[in-house]
PDB file of C-alpha atoms in Angstrom:
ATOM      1  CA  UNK A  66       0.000   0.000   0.000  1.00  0.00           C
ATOM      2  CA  UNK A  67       1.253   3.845  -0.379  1.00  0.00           C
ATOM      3  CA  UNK A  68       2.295   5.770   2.267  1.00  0.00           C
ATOM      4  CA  UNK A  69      -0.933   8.268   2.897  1.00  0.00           C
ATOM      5  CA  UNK A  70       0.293  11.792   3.502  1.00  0.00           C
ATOM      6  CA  UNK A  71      -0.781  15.355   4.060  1.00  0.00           C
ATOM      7  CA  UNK A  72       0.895  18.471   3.666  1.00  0.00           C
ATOM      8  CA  UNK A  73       0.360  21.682   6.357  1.00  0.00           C
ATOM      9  CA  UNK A  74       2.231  24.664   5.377  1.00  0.00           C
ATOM     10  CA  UNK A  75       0.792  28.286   5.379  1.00  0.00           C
ATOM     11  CA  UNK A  76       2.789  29.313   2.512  1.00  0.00           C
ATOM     12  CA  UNK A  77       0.719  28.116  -0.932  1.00  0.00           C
ATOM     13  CA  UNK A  78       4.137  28.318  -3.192  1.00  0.00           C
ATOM     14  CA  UNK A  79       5.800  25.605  -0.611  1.00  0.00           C
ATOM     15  CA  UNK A  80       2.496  23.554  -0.662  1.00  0.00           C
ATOM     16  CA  UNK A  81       2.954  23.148  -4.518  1.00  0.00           C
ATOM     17  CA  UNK A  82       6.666  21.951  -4.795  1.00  0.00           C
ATOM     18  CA  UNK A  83       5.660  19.659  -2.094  1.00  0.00           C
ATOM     19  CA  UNK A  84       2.856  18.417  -4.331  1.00  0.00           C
ATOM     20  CA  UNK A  85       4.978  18.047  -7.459  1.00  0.00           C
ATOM     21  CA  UNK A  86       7.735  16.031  -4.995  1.00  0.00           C
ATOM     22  CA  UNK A  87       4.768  13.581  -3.720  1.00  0.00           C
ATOM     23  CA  UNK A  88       2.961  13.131  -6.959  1.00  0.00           C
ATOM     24  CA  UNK A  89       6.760  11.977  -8.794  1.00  0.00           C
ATOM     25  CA  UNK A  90       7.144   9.649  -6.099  1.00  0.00           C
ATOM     26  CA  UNK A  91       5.175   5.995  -6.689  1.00  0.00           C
ATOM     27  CA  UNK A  92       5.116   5.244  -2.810  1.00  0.00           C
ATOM     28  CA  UNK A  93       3.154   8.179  -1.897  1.00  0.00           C
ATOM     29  CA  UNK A  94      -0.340   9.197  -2.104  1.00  0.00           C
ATOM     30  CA  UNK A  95      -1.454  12.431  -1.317  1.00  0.00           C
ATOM     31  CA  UNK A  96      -4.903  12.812   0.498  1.00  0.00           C
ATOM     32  CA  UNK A  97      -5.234  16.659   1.078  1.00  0.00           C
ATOM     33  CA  UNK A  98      -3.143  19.905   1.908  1.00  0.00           C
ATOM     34  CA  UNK A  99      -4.060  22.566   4.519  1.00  0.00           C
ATOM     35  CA  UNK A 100      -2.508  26.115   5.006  1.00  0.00           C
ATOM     36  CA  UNK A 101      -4.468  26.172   8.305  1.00  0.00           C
ATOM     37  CA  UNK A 102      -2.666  23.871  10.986  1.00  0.00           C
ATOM     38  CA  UNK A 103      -5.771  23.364  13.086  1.00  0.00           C
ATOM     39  CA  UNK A 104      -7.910  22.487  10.334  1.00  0.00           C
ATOM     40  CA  UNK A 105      -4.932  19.963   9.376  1.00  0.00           C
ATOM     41  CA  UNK A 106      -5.707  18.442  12.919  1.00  0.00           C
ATOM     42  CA  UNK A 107      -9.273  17.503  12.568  1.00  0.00           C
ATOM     43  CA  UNK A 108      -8.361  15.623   9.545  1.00  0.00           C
ATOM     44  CA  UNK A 109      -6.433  13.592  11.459  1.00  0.00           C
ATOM     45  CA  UNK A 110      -8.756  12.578  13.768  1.00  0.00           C
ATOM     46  CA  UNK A 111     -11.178  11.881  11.548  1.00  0.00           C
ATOM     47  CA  UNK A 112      -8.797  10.285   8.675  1.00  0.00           C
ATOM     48  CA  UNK A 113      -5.563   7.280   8.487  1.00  0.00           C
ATOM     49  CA  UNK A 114      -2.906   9.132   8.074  1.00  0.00           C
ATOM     50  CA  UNK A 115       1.006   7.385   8.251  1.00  0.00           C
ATOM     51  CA  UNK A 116       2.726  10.666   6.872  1.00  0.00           C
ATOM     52  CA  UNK A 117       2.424  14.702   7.788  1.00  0.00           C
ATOM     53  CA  UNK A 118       5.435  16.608   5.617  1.00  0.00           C
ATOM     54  CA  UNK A 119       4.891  20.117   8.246  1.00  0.00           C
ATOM     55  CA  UNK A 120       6.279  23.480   8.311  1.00  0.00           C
ATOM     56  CA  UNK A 121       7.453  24.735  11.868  1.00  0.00           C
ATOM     57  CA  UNK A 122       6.427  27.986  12.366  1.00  0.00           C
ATOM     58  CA  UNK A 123       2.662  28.667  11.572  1.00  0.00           C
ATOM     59  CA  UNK A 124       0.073  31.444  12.363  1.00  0.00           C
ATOM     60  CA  UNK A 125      -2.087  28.700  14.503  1.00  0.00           C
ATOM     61  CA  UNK A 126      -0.139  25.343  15.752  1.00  0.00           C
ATOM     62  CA  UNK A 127       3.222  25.241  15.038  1.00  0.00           C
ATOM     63  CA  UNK A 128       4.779  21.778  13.530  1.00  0.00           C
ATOM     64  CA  UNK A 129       6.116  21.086  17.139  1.00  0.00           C
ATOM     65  CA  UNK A 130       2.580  21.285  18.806  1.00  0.00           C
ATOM     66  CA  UNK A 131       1.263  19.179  15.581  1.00  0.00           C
ATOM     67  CA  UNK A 132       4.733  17.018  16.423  1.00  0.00           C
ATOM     68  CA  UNK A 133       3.608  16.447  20.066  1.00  0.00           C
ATOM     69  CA  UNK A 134       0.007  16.001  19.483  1.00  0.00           C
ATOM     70  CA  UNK A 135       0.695  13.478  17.455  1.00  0.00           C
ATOM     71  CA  UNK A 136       2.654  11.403  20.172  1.00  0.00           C
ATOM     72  CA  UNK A 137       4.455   9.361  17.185  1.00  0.00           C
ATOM     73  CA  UNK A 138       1.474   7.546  15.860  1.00  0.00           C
ATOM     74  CA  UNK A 139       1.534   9.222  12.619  1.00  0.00           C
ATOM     75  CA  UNK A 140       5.411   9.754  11.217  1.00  0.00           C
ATOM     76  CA  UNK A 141       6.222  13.404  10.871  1.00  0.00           C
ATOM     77  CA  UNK A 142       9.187  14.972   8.404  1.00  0.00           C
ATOM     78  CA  UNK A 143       9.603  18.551   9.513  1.00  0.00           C
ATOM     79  CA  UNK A 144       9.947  21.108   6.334  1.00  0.00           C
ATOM     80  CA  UNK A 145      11.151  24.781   7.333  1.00  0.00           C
ATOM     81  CA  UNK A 146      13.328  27.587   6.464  1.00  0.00           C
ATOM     82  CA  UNK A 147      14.830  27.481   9.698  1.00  0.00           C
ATOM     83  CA  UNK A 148      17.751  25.333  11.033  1.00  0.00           C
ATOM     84  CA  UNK A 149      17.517  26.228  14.811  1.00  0.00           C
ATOM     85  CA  UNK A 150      14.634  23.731  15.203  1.00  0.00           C
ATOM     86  CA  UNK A 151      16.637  20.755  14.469  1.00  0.00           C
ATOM     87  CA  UNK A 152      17.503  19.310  17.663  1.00  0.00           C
ATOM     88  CA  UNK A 153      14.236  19.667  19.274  1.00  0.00           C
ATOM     89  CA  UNK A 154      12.217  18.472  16.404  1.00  0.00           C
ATOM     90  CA  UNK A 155      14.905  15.042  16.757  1.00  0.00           C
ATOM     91  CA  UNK A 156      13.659  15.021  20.268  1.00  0.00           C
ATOM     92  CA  UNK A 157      10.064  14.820  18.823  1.00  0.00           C
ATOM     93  CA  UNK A 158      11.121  11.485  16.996  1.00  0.00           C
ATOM     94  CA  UNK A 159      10.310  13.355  13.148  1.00  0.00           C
ATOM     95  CA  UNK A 160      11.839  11.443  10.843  1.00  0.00           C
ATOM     96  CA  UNK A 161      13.443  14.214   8.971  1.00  0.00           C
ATOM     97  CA  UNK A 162      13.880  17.641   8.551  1.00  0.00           C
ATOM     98  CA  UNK A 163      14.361  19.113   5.888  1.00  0.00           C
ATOM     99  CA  UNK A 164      15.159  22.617   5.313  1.00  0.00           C
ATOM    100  CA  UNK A 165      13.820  25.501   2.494  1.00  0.00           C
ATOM    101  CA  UNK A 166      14.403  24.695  -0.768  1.00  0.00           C
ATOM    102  CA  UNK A 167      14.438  21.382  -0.394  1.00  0.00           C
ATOM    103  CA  UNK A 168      15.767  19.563  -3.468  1.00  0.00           C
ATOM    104  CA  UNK A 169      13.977  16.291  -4.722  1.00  0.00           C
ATOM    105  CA  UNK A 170      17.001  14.369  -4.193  1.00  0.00           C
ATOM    106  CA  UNK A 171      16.918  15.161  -0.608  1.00  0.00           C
ATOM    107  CA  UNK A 172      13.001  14.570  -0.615  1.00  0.00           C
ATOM    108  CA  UNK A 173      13.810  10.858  -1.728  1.00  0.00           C
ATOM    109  CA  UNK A 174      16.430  10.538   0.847  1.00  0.00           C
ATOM    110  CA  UNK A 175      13.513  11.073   3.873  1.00  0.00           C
ATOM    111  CA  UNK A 176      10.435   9.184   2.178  1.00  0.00           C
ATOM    112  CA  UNK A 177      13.300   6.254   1.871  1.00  0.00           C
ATOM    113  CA  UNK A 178      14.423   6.859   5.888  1.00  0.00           C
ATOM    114  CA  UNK A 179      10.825   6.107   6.608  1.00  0.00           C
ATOM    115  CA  UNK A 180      10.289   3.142   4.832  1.00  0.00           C
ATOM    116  CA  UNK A 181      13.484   1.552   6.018  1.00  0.00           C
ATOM    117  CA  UNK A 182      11.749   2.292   9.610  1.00  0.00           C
ATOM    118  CA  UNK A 183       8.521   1.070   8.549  1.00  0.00           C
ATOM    119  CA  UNK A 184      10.183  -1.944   6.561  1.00  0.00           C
ATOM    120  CA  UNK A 185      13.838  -2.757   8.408  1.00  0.00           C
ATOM    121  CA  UNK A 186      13.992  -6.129   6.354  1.00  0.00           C
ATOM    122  CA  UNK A 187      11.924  -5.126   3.354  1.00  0.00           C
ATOM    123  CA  UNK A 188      12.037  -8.050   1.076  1.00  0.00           C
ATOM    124  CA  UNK A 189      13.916  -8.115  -1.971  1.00  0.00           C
ATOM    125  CA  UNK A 190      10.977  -9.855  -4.178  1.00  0.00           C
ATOM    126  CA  UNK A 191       7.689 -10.259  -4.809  1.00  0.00           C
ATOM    127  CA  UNK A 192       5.093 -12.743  -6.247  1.00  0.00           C
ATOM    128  CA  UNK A 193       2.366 -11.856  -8.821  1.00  0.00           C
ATOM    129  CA  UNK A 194      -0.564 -13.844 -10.232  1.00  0.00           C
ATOM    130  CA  UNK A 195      -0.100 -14.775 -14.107  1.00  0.00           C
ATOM    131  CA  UNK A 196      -2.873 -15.830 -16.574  1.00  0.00           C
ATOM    132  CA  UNK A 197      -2.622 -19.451 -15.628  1.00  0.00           C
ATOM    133  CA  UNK A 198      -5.312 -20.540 -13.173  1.00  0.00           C
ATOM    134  CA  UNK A 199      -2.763 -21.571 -10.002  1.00  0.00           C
ATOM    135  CA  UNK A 200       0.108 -20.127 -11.093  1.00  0.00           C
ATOM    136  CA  UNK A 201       2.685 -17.604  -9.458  1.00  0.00           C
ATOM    137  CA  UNK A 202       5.720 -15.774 -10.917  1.00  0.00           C
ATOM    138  CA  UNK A 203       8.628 -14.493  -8.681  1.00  0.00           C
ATOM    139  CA  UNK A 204       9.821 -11.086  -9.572  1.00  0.00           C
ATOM    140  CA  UNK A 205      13.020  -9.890  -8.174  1.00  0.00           C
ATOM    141  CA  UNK A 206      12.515  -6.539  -7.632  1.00  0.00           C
ATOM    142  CA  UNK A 207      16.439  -5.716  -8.884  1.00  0.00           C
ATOM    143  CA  UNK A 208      15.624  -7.153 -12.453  1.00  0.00           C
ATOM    144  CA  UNK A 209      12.542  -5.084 -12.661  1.00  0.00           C
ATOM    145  CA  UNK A 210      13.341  -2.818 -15.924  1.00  0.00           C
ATOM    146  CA  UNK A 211       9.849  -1.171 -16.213  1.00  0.00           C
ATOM    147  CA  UNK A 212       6.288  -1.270 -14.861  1.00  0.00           C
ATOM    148  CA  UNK A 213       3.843  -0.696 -17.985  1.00  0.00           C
ATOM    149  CA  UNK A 214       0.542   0.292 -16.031  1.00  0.00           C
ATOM    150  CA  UNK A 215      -3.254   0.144 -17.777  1.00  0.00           C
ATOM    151  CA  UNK A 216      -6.425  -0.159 -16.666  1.00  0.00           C
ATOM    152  CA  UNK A 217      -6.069  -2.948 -13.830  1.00  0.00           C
ATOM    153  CA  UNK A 218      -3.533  -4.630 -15.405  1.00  0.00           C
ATOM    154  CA  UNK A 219       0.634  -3.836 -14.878  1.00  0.00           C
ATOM    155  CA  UNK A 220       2.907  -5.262 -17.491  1.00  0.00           C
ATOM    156  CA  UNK A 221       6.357  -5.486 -15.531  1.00  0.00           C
ATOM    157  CA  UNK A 222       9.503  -5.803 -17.982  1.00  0.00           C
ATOM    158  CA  UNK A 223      12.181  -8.272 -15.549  1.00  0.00           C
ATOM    159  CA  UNK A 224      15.348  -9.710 -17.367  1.00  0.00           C
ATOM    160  CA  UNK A 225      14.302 -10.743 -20.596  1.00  0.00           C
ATOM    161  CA  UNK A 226      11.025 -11.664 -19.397  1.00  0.00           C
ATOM    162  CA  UNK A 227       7.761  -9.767 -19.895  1.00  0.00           C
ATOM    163  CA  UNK A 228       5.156 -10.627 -17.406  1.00  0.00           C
ATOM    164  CA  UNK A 229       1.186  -9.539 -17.719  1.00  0.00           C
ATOM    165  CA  UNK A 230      -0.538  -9.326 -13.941  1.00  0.00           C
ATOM    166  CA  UNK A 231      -4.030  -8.362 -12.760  1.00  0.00           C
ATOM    167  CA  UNK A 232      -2.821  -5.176 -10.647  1.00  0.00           C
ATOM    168  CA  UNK A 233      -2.127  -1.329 -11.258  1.00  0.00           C
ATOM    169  CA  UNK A 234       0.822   1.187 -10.251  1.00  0.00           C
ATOM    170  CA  UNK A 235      -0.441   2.076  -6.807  1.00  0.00           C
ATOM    171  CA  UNK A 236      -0.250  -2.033  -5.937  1.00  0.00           C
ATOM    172  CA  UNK A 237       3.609  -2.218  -6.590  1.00  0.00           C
ATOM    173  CA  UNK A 238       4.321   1.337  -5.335  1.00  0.00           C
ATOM    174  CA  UNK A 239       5.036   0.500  -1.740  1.00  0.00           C
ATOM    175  CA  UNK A 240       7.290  -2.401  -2.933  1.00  0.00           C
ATOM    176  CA  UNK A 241       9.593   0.098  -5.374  1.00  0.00           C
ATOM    177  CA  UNK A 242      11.796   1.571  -2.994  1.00  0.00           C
ATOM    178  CA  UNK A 243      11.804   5.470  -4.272  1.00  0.00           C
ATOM    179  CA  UNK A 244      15.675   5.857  -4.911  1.00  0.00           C
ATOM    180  CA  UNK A 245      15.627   3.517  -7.068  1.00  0.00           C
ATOM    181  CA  UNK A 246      12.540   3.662  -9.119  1.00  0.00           C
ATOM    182  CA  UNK A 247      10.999   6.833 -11.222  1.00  0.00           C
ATOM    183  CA  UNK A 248       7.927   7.885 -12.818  1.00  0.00           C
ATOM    184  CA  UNK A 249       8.414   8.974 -16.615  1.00  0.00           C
ATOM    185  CA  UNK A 250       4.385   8.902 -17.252  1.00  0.00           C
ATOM    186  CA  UNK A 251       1.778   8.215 -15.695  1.00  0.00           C
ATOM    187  CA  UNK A 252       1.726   4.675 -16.308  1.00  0.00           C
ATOM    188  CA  UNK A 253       4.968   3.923 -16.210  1.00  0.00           C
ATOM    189  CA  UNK A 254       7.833   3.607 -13.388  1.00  0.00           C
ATOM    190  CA  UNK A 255      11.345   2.933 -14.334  1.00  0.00           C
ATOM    191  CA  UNK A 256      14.362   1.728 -12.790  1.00  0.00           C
ATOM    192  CA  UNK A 257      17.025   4.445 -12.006  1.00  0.00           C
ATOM    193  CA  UNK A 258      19.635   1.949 -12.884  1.00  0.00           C
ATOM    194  CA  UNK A 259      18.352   0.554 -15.978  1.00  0.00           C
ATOM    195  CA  UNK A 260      18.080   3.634 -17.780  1.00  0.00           C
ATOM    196  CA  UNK A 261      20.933   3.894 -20.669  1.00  0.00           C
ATOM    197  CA  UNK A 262      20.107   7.483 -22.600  1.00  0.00           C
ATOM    198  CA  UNK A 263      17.671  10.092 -23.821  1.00  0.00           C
ATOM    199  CA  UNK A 264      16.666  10.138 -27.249  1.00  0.00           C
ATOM    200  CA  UNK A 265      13.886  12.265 -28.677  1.00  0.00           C
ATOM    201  CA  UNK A 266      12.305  13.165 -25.520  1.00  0.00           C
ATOM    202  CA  UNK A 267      12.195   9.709 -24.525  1.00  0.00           C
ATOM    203  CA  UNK A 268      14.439   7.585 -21.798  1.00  0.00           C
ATOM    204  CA  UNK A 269      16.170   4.860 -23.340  1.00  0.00           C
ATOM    205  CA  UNK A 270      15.993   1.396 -21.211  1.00  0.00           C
ATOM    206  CA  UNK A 271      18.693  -1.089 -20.915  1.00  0.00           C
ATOM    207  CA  UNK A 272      16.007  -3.717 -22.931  1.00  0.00           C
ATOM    208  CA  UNK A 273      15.780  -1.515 -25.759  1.00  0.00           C
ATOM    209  CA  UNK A 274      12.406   0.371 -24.994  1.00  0.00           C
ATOM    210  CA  UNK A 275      11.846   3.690 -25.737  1.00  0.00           C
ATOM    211  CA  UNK A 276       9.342   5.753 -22.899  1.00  0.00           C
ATOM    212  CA  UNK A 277       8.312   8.856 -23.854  1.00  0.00           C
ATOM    213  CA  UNK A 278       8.797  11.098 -20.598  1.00  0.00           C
ATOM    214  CA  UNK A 279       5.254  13.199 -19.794  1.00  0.00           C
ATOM    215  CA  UNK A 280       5.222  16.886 -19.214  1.00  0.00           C
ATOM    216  CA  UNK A 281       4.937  16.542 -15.198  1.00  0.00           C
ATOM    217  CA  UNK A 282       7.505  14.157 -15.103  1.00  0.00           C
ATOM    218  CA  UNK A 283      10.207  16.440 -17.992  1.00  0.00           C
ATOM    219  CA  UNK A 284      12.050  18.525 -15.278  1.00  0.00           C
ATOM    220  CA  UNK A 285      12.219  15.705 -13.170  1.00  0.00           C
ATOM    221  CA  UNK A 286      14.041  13.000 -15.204  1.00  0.00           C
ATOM    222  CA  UNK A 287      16.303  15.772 -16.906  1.00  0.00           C
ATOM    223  CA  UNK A 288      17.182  16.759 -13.506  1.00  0.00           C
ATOM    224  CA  UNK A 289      18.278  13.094 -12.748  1.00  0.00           C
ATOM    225  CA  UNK A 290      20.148  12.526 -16.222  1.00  0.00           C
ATOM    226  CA  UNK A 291      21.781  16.097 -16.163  1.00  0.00           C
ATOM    227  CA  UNK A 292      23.201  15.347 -12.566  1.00  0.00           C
ATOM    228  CA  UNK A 293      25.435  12.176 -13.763  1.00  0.00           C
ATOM    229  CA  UNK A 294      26.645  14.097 -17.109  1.00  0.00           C
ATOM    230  CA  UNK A 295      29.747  15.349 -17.911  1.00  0.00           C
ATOM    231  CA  UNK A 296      30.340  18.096 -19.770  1.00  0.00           C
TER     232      UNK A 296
END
């Protein structure tokens, strides 16, 4: 299942990047955004929650109050401008903190801290129903190439094997750890590691395939490709 999150901030430009971070990243879903931290709190009572990505200091309850109301039962990453907060936010048991501008690189970094705490022997595979009435198909997840999504049905390019399973995207998401997975559309995730180029405005896979990379998704794979070239 994906991680279920909600952003508080009281600053609407900060709410968007933190958007745009959430919706590139498989193993999150976003359920709502609030500018007003009390209003952010009566969701919570009302609502499962396992993620709140907060800004400190607030007109109504500040991130620490929302930090200590919370009494760790929903996991907390701390996003501010300020530094000075660190060590008593670390007291509150956040998992992160993360400080104004926060790059997507370093985004990754704290969505993957909390699923090694959520996970601490997260396996390394995963089984998936096939067409054949009985039958089950390992997938390692480190030969996983591409996930193909539509509809209800995933294709998921492993090896040299192509394998067709009743599920969508948000099924696998909480298995792809984020570092090393990426969205390029939509409906499809890639592996970091098995992408080889960048022709035409599409990534080029290690098997050959060519995914066009969607508008949301442009700034973030060029971002990713441009940060291992050299000039």
């Amino acid at each position: 299942m994906a991680i279920k999150v909600i952003v508080i901030d009281d600053e609407p430009a900060a709410i968007d990047v933190l958007k745009y971070y959430i919706a590139m990243t498989p193993s999150l879903q976003l359920l709502a955004t609030f500018s007003d931290s009390r209003e952010a709190i009566q969701y919570c009572m009302q609502q499962e929650i396992d993620l709140i990505l907060s800004d400190i200091e607030m007109p109504s309850l500040t991130g620490m109050e929302i930090a200590a109301f919370s009494k760790g039962k929903t996991a907390i990453i701390f996003t501010t401008a300020y530094t000075h907060y660190a060590v008593d936010a670390f007291n509150l048991n956040v998992v992160d903190y993360l400080v104004k501008p926060i790059r997507y690189e370093r985004f990754q970094q704290a969505i993957q801290k909390l699923q090694e705490q959520n996970n601490p022997q997260d396996a390394d595979h995963f089984f998936v129903k096939t067409g054949m009435k009985g039958h089950l198909e390992k997938i390692n997840i480190a030969d996983i190439i591409q996930i193909e999504g539509a509809k209800n049905y995933v294709t998921i390019y492993h090896g040299n094997v192509k394998t067709l399973t009743l599920l969508n995207l948000k099924d696998l998401e909480s298995r792809l750890a984020c570092r090393d997975f990426c969205r390029i559309q939509k409906s499809s995730i890639v592996s970091i590691k098995h992408i080889t180029g960048l022709k035409g405005g599409a990534v080029v896979l290690s098997n050959g395939n060519l995914v066009p990379i969607g508008p949301t998704y442009k700034e973030q794979v060029i971002s990713l490709i441009n940060s291992k070239l050299i000039n």
